[in-house]
Short mmCIF file of C-alpha atoms in Angstrom, two decimals:
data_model
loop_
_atom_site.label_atom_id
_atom_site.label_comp_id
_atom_site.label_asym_id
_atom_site.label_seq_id
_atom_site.Cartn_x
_atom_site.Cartn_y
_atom_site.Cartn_z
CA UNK A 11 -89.24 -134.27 -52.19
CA UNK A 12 -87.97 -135.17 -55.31
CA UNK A 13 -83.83 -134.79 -56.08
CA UNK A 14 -83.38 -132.32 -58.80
CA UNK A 15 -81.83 -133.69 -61.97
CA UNK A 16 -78.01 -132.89 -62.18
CA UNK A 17 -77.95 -130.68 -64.76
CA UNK A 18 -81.04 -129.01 -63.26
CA UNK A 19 -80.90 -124.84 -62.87
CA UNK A 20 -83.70 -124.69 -60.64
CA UNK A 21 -82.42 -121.98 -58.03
CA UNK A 22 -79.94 -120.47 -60.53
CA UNK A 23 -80.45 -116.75 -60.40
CA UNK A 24 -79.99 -113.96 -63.18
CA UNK A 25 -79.91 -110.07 -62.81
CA UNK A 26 -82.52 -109.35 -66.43
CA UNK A 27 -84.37 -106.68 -67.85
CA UNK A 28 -87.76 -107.90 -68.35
CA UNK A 29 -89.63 -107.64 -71.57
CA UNK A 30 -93.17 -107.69 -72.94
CA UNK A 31 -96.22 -109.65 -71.03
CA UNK A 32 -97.14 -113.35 -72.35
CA UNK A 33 -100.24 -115.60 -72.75
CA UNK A 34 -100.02 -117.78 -68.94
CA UNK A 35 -99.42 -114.58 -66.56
CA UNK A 36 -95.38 -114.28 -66.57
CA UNK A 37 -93.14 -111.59 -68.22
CA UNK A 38 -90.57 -112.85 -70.79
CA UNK A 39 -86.95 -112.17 -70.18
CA UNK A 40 -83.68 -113.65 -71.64
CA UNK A 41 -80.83 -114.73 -68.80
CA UNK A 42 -77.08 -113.34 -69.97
CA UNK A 43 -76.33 -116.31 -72.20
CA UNK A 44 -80.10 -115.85 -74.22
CA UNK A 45 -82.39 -118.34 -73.17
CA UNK A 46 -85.92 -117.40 -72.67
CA UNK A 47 -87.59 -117.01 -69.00
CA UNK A 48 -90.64 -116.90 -68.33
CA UNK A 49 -91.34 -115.06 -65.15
CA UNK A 50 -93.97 -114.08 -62.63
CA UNK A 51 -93.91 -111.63 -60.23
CA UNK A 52 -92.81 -109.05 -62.57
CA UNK A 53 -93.97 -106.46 -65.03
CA UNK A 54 -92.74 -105.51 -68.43
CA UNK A 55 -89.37 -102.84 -68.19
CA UNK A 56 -88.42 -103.48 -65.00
CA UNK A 57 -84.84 -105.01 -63.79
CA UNK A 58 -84.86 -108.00 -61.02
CA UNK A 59 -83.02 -110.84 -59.85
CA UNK A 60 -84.97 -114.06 -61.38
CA UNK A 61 -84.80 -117.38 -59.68
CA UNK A 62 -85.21 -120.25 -61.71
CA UNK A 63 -87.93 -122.77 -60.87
CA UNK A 64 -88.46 -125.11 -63.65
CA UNK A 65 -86.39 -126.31 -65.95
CA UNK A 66 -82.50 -127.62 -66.95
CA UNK A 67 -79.64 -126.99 -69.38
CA UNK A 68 -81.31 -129.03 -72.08
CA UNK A 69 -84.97 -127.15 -71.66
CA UNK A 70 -86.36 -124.66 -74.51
CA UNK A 71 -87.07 -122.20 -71.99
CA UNK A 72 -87.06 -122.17 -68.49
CA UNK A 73 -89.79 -120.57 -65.65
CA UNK A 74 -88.48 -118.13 -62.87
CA UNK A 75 -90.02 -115.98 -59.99
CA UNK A 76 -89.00 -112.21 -59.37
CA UNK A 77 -87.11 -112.70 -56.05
CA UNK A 78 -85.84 -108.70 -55.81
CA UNK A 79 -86.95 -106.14 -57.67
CA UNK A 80 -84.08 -103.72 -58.67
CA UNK A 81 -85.70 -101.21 -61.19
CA UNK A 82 -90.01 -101.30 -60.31
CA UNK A 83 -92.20 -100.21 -63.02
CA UNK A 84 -94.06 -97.33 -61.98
CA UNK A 85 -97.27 -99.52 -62.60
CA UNK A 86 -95.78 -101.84 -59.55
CA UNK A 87 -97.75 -101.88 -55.97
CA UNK A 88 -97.56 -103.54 -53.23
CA UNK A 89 -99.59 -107.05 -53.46
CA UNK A 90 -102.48 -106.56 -51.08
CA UNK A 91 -102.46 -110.39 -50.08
CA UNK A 92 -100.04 -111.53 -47.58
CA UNK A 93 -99.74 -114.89 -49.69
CA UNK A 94 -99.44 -113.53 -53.26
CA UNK A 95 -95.56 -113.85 -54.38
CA UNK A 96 -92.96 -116.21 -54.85
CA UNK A 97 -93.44 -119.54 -53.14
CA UNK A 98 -96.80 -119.49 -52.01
CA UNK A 99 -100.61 -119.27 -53.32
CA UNK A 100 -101.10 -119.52 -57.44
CA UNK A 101 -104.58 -118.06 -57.71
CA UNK A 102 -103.70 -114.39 -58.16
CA UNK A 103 -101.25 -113.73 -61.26
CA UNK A 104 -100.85 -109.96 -61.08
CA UNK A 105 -101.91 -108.84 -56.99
CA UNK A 106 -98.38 -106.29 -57.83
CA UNK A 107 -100.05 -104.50 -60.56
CA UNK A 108 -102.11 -101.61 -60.35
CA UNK A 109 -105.60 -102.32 -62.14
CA UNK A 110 -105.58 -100.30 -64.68
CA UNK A 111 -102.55 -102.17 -65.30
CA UNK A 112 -104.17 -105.75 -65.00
CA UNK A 113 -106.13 -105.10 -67.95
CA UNK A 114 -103.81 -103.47 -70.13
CA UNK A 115 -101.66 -106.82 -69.80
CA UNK A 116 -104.45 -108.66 -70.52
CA UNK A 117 -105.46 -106.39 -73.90
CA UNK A 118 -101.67 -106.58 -74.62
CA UNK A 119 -101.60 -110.79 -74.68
CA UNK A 120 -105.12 -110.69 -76.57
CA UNK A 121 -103.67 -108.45 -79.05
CA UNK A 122 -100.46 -110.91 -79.55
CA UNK A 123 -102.73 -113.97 -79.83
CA UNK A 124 -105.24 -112.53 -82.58
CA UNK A 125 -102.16 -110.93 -84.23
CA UNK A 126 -100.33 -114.30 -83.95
CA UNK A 127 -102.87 -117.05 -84.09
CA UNK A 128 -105.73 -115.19 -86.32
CA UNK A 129 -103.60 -112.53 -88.86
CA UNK A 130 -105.98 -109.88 -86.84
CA UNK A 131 -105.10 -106.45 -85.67
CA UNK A 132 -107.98 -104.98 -82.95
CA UNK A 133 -109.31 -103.07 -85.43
CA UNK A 134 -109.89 -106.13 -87.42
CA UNK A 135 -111.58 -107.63 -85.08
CA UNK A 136 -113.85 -104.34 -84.24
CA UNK A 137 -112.38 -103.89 -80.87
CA UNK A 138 -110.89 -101.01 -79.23
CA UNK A 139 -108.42 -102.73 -77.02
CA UNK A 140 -109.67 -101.89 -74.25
CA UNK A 141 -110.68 -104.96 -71.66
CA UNK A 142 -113.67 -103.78 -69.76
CA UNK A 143 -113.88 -104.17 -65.94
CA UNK A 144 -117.14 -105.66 -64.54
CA UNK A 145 -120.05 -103.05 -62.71
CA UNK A 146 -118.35 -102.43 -59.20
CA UNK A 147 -114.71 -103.75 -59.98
CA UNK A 148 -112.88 -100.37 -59.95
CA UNK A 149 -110.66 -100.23 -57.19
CA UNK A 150 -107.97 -97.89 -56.14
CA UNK A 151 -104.48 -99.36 -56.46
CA UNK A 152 -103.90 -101.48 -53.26
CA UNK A 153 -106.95 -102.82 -53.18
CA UNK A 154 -108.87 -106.11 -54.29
CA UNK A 155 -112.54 -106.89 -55.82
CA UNK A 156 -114.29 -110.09 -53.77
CA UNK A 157 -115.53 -111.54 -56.74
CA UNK A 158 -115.09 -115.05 -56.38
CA UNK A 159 -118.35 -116.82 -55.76
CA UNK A 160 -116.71 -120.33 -55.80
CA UNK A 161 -113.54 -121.25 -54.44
CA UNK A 162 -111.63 -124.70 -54.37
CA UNK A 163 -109.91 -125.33 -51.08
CA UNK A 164 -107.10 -127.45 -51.22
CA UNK A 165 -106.41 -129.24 -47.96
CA UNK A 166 -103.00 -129.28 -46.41
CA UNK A 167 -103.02 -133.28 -45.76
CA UNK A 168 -100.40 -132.53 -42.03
CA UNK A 169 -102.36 -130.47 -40.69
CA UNK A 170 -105.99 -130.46 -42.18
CA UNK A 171 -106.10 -126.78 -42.90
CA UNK A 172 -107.89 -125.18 -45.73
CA UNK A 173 -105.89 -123.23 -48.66
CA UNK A 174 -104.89 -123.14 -52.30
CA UNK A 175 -102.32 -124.69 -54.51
CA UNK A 176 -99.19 -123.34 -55.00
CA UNK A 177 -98.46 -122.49 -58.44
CA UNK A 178 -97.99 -125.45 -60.88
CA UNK A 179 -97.45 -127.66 -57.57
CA UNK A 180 -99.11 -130.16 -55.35
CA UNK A 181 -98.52 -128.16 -52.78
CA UNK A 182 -101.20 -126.48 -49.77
CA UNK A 183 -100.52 -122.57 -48.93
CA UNK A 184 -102.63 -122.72 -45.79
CA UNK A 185 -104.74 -119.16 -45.81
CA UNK A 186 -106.97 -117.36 -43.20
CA UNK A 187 -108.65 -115.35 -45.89
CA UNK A 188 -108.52 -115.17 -49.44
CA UNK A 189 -108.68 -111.64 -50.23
CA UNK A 190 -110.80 -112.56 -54.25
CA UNK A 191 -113.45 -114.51 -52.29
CA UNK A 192 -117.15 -112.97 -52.83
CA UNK A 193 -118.40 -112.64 -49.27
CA UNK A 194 -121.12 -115.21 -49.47
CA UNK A 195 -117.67 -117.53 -49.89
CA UNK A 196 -115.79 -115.85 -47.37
CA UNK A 197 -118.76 -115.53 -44.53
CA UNK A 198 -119.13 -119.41 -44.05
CA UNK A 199 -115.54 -119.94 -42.49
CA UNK A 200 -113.67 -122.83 -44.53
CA UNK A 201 -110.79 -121.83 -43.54
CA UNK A 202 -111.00 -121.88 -39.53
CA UNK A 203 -112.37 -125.60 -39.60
CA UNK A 204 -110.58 -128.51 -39.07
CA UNK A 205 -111.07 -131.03 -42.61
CA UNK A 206 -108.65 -133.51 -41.96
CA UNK A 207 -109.15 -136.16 -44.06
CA UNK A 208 -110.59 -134.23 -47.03
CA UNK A 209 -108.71 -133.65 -50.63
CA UNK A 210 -110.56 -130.61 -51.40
CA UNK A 211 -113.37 -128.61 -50.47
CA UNK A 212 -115.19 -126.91 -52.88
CA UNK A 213 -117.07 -123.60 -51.34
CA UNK A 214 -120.22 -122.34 -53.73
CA UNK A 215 -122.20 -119.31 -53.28
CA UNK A 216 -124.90 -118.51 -55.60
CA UNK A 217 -125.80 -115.15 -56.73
CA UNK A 218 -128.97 -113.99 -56.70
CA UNK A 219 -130.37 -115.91 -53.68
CA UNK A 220 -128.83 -117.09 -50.74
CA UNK A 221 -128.07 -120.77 -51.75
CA UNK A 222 -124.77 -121.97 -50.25
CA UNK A 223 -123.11 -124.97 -50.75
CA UNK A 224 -119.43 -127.48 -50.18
CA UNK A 225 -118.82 -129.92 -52.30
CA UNK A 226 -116.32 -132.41 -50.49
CA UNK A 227 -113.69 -134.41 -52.11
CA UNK A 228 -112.34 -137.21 -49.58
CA UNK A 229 -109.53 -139.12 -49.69
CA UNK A 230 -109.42 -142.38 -49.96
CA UNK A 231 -110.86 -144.22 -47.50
CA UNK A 232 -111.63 -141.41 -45.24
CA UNK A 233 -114.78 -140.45 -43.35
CA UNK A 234 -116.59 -137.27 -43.96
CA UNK A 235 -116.52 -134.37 -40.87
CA UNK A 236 -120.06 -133.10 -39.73
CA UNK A 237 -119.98 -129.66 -41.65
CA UNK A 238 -121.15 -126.91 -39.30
CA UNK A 239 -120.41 -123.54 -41.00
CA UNK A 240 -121.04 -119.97 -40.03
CA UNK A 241 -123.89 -120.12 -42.42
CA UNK A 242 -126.82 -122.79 -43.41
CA UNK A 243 -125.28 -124.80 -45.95
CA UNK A 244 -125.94 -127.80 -48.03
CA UNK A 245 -123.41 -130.45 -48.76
CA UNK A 246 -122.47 -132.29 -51.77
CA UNK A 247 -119.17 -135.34 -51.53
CA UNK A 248 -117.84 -136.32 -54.33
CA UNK A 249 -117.61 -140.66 -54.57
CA UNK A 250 -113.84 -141.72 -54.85
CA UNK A 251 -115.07 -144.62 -57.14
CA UNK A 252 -117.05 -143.13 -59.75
CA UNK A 253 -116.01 -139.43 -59.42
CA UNK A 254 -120.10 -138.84 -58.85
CA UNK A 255 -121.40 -136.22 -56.67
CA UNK A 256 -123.75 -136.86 -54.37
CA UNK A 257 -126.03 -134.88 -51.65
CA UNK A 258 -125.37 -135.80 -48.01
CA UNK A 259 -128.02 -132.73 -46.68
CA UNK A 260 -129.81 -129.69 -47.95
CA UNK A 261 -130.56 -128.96 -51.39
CA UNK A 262 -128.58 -130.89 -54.57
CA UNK A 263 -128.04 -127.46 -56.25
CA UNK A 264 -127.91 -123.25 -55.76
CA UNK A 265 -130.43 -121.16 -57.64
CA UNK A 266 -128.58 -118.22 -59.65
CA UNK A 267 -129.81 -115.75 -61.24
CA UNK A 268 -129.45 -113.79 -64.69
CA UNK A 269 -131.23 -111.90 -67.66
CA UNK A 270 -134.27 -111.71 -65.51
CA UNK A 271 -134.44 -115.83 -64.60
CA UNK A 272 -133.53 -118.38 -62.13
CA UNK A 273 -131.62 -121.24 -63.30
CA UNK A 274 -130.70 -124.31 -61.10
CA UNK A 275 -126.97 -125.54 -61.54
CA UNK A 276 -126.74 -128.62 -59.62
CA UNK A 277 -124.03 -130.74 -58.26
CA UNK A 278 -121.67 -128.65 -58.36
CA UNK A 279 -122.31 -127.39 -61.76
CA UNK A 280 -120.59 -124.74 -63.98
CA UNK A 281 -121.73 -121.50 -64.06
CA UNK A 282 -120.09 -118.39 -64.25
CA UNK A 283 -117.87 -117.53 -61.26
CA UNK A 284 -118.07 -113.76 -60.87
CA UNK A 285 -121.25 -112.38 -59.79
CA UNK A 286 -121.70 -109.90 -62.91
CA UNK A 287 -120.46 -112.38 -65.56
CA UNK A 288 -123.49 -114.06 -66.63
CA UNK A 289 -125.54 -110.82 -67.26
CA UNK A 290 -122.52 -108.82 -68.97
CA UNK A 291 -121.95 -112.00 -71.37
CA UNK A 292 -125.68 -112.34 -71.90
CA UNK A 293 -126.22 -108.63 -72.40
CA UNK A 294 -122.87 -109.20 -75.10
CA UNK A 295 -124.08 -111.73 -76.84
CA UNK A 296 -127.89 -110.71 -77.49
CA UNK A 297 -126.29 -107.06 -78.37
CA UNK A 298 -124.24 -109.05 -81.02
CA UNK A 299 -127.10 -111.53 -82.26
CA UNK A 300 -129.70 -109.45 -82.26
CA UNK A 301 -132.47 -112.07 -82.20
CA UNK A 302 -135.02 -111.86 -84.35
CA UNK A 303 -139.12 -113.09 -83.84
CA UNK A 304 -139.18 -116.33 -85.02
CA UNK A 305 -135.26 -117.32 -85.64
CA UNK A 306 -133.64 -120.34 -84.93
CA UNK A 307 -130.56 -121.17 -82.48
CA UNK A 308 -127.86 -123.45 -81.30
CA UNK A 309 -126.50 -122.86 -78.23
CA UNK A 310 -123.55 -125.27 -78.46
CA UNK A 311 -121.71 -126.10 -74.79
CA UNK A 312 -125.20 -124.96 -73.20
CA UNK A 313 -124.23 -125.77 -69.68
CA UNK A 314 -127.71 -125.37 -67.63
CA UNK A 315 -128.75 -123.58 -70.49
CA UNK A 316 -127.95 -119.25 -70.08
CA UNK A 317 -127.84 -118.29 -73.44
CA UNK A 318 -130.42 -120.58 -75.13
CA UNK A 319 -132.93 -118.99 -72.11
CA UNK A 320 -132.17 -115.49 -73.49
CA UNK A 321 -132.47 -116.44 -76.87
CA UNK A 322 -135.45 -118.57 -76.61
CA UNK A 323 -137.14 -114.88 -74.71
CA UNK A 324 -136.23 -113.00 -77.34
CA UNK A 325 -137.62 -115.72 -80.60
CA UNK A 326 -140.67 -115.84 -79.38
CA UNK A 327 -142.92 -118.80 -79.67
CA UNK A 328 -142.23 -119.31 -83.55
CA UNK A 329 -138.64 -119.22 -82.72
CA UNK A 330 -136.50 -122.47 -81.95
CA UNK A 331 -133.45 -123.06 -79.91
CA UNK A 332 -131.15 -126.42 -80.07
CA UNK A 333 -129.00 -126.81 -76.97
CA UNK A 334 -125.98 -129.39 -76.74
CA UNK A 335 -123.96 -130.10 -73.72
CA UNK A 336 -122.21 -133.41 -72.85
CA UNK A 337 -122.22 -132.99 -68.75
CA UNK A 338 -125.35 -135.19 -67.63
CA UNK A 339 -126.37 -133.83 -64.66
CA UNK A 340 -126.26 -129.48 -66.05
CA UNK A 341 -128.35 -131.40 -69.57
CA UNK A 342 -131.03 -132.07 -66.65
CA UNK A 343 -130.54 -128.40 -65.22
CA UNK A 344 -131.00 -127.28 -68.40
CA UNK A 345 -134.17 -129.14 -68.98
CA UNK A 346 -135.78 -127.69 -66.05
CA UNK A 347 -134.18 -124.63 -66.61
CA UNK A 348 -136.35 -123.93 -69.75
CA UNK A 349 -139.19 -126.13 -69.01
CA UNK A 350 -141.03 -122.92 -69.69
CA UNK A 351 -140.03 -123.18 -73.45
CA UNK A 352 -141.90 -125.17 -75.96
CA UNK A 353 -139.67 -124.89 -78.50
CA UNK A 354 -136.27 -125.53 -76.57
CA UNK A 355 -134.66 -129.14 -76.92
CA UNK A 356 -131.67 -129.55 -74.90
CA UNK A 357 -129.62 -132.94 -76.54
CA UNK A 358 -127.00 -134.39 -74.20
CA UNK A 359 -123.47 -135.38 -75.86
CA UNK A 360 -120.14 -133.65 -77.51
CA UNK A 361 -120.65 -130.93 -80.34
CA UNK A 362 -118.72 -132.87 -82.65
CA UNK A 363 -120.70 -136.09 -81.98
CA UNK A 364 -124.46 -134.93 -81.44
CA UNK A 365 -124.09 -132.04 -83.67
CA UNK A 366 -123.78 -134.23 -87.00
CA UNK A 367 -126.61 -136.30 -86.08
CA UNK A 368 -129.47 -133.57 -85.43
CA UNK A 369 -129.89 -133.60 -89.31
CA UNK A 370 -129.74 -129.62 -89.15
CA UNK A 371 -128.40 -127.93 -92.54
CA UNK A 372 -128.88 -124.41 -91.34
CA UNK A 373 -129.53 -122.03 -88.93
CA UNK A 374 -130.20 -118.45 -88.38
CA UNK A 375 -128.03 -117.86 -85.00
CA UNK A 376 -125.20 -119.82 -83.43
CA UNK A 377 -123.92 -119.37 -79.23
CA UNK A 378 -120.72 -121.13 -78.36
CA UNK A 379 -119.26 -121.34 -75.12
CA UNK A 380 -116.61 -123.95 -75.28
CA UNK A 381 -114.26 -125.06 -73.04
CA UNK A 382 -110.81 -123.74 -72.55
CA UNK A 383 -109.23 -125.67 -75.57
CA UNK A 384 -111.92 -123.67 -78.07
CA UNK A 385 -114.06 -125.77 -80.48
CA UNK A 386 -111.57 -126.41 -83.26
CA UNK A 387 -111.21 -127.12 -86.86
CA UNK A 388 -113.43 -129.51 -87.90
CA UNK A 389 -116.32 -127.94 -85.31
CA UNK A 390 -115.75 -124.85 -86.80
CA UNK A 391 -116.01 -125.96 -90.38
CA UNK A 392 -119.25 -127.64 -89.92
CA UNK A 393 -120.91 -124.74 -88.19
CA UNK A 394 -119.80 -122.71 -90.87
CA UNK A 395 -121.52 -124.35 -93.49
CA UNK A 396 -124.77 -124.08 -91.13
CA UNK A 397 -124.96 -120.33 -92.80
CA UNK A 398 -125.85 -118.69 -89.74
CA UNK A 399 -126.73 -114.87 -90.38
CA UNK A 400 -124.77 -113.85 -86.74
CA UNK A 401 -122.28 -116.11 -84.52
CA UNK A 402 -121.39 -115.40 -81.11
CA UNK A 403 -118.51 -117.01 -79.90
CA UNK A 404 -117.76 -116.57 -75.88
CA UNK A 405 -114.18 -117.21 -75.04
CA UNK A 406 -112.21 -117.82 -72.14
CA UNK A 407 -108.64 -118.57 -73.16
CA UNK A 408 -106.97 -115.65 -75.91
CA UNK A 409 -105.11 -118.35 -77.49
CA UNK A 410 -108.19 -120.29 -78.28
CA UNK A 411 -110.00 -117.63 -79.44
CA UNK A 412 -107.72 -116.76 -81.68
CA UNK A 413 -106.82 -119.83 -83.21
CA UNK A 414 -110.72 -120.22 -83.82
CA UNK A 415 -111.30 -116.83 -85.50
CA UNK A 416 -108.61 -117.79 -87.72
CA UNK A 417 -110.61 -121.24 -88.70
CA UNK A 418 -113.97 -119.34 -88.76
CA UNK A 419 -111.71 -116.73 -91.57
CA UNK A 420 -110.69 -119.54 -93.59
CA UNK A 421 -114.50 -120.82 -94.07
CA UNK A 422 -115.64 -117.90 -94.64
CA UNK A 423 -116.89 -115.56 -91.40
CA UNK A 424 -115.25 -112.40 -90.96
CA UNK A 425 -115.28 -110.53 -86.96
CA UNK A 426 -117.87 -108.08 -86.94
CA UNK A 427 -116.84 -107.08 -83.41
CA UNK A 428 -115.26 -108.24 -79.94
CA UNK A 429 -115.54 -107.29 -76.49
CA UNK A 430 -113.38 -108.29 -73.65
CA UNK A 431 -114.31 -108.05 -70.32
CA UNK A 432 -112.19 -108.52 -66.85
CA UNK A 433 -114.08 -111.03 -65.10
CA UNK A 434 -111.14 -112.63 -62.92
CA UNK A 435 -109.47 -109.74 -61.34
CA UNK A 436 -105.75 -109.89 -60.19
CA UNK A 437 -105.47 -113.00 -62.61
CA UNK A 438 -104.50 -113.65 -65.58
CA UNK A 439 -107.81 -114.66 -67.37
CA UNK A 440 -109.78 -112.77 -69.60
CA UNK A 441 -113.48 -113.33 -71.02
CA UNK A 442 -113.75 -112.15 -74.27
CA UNK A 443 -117.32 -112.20 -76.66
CA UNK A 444 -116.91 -112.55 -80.67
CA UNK A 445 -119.43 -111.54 -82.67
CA UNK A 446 -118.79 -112.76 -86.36
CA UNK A 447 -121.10 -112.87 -89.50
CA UNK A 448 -120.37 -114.23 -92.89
CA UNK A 449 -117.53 -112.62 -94.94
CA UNK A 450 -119.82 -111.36 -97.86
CA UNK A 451 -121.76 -109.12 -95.74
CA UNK A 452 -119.10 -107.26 -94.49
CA UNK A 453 -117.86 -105.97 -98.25
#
């Protein structure tokens, strides 16, 4: 382990009164002599005793975990997961809120980042500040939705054990059970087998059918175990050379499914992790668009292709949809995806790349989906100028939102309405859906 740096204050501890929730699931509070903690493992108005663990005497701000809690907010519970707290697994950001409570933090940082980032207040944006949970994810206080459909084991490389990274470390928390893992994750048993020799396994379970799947990373050099699961299961490795993933039995992908359709994500593909996400965000964004007979789309970050499917249903055979995704293998997916479609053309490369060279000057509907950095400036400026009646943009990351709202503003889209839903319980994330629609219209 690594000496700290002398003038290090990692393990310094301060008695603080903790104030509002920020963006990155910690609390900010100020030590005696005013610099800025973030912590986790707290709530907003409560008193503890923070322990520092990042950061020196020179450092803008420093991190910290609530070690004791001297004054508990009355929103505080007990985490339900022996291996949520200081020290051990990062997955869950907020296991010792109530929640209710979880998504009040969550509407609290969205409201700071569109205030912040965009110049927006909720109403705005045409939201109510509320952050919806999904069908089946109210729980009583003390208890946990399974949710998770995939789940990336770390492996502990001592002792070959299963678990999950600590937070913003290297380091395995070995687990029996994590608590957010749908059951289709938890019923094959990662964690009582032996993977020595493994980086990470990654364990998939599709919803909608009963596709399961791992997707091993090795180490270098190392052999791969024979797999035998509590469940049939296919198995994917991942090469050390290229990064490639590659079948070694069963089936190359899992068959999910949403709006009505099966769509094949292969290799170990994005989709949409909890089980209810892809039909709430397609039900969102088709509420939003409203697509019309005989429109025409982009559905930019396509993936295998979700949202141009629903929109290519609902344009009907004189309608058009234009899909762009740069991952090679889910540009395949997508093909075969919407085989069905005559009109669909799925083009394989980055927006900002692929998009200038389609030749297209305008467009009745946009989808964007884009990865947790957001599309940005010059992406948003040039769909902008596409003149697109209705835009829905589907979000991830507050801060990215906002930052593109406030682009989209500038060239001349105003927020007709937003939705955010809770579709990583006991976390910090949020999924949010933008529906926006040129500035004039609005008046």
């Amino acid at each position: 382990m690594q000496a700290e740096p002398k003038n290090s204050l990692v393990g310094e501890e301060y008695e603080v009164e903790v104030g509002p929730v920020a963006h990155g699931g910690h609390c900010i509070a100020r030590t005696p002599e005013g610099r800025v903690l973030f912590v986790r493992h707290t709530l907003p108005g409560e008193r503890i005793v923070a322990r520092v663990t990042e950061g020196d005497e020179t450092s803008r701000f420093l991190r910290a975990d609530a070690v004791t809690v001297l004054e508990p907010s009355k929103d505080r519970v007990e985490a339900p997961c022996p291996y949520a707290g200081p020290g051990r697994c990062g997955g869950c950001d907020w296991q010792h809120a109530k929640p209710g409570a979880q998504r009040r933090l969550k509407a609290e940082v969205l409201t700071e980042q569109l205030k912040r980032l965009a110049g927006l207040r909720p109403e705005e944006a045409g939201w109510d500040g509320t952050v919806m949970p999904a069908e089946g994810d109210k729980v009583p206080a003390g208890e946990v939705p399974s949710w998770r459909t995939r789940v990336q084991y770390a492996v502990d490389p001592d002792t070959g054990r299963a678990g999950l990274r600590r937070h913003r470390s290297h380091e395995v928390q070995p687990i029996d059970h994590c608590m957010i893992a749908a059951e289709g994750v938890s019923e094959l048993g990662v964690e009582q087998r032996d993977w020595s020799g493994m980086e990470t396994v990654e364990a998939i379970a599709a919803t909608g059918s009963q596709d399961r799947q791992v997707v091993l990373t090795p180490r270098p050099g190392a052999r791969l175990p024979l797999v035998e699961l509590d469940r049939p299961v296919s198995v994917l490795r991942v090469d050390e050379k290229d990064g490639g993933v590659h079948r070694v039995h069963g089936r190359p992908f899992v068959r999910e499914r949403a709006d009505g359709r099966t769509y094949r994500v292969g290799n170990g593909g994005f989709w949409q992790v909890h089980p209810k996400a892809a039909d709430t965000l397609v039900t969102a964004v088709m509420q939003g668009l409203l697509p019309r007979k005989g429109e025409t789309a982009l559905d930019l970050y396509c993936g295998v292709g979700l949202f141009a499917g629903a929109i290519a249903d609902r344009v009907g055979d004189e309608g058009a949809v234009l899909g762009i995704e740069s991952g090679k293998r889910a540009v395949e997916d997508a093909r075969h995806n919407l085989a069905a479609f005559d009109r669909v053309r799925i083009e394989q490369g980055k927006v900002e790349a692929v998009l200038p060279r389609t030749g297209i000057t305008e467009v009745d509907l946009i989808v964007l989906d884009p990865p947790r950095a957001g599309a940005g400036r010059a992406t948003v400026r040039h769909l902008a100028a596409l003149g697109a009646r209705r835009i829905a943009y589907v979000a991830c990351d507050p801060a990215a939102l906002a930052r593109d709202l406030g682009y989209f503003r500038e060239d001349g889209y105003r927020v007709r309405t937003l939705r955010a839903f809770d579709l990583f319980p006991m976390t910090q994330h949020v999924e949010c859906v933008a529906i926006l629609e040129p500035a004039a219209k609005g008046l």
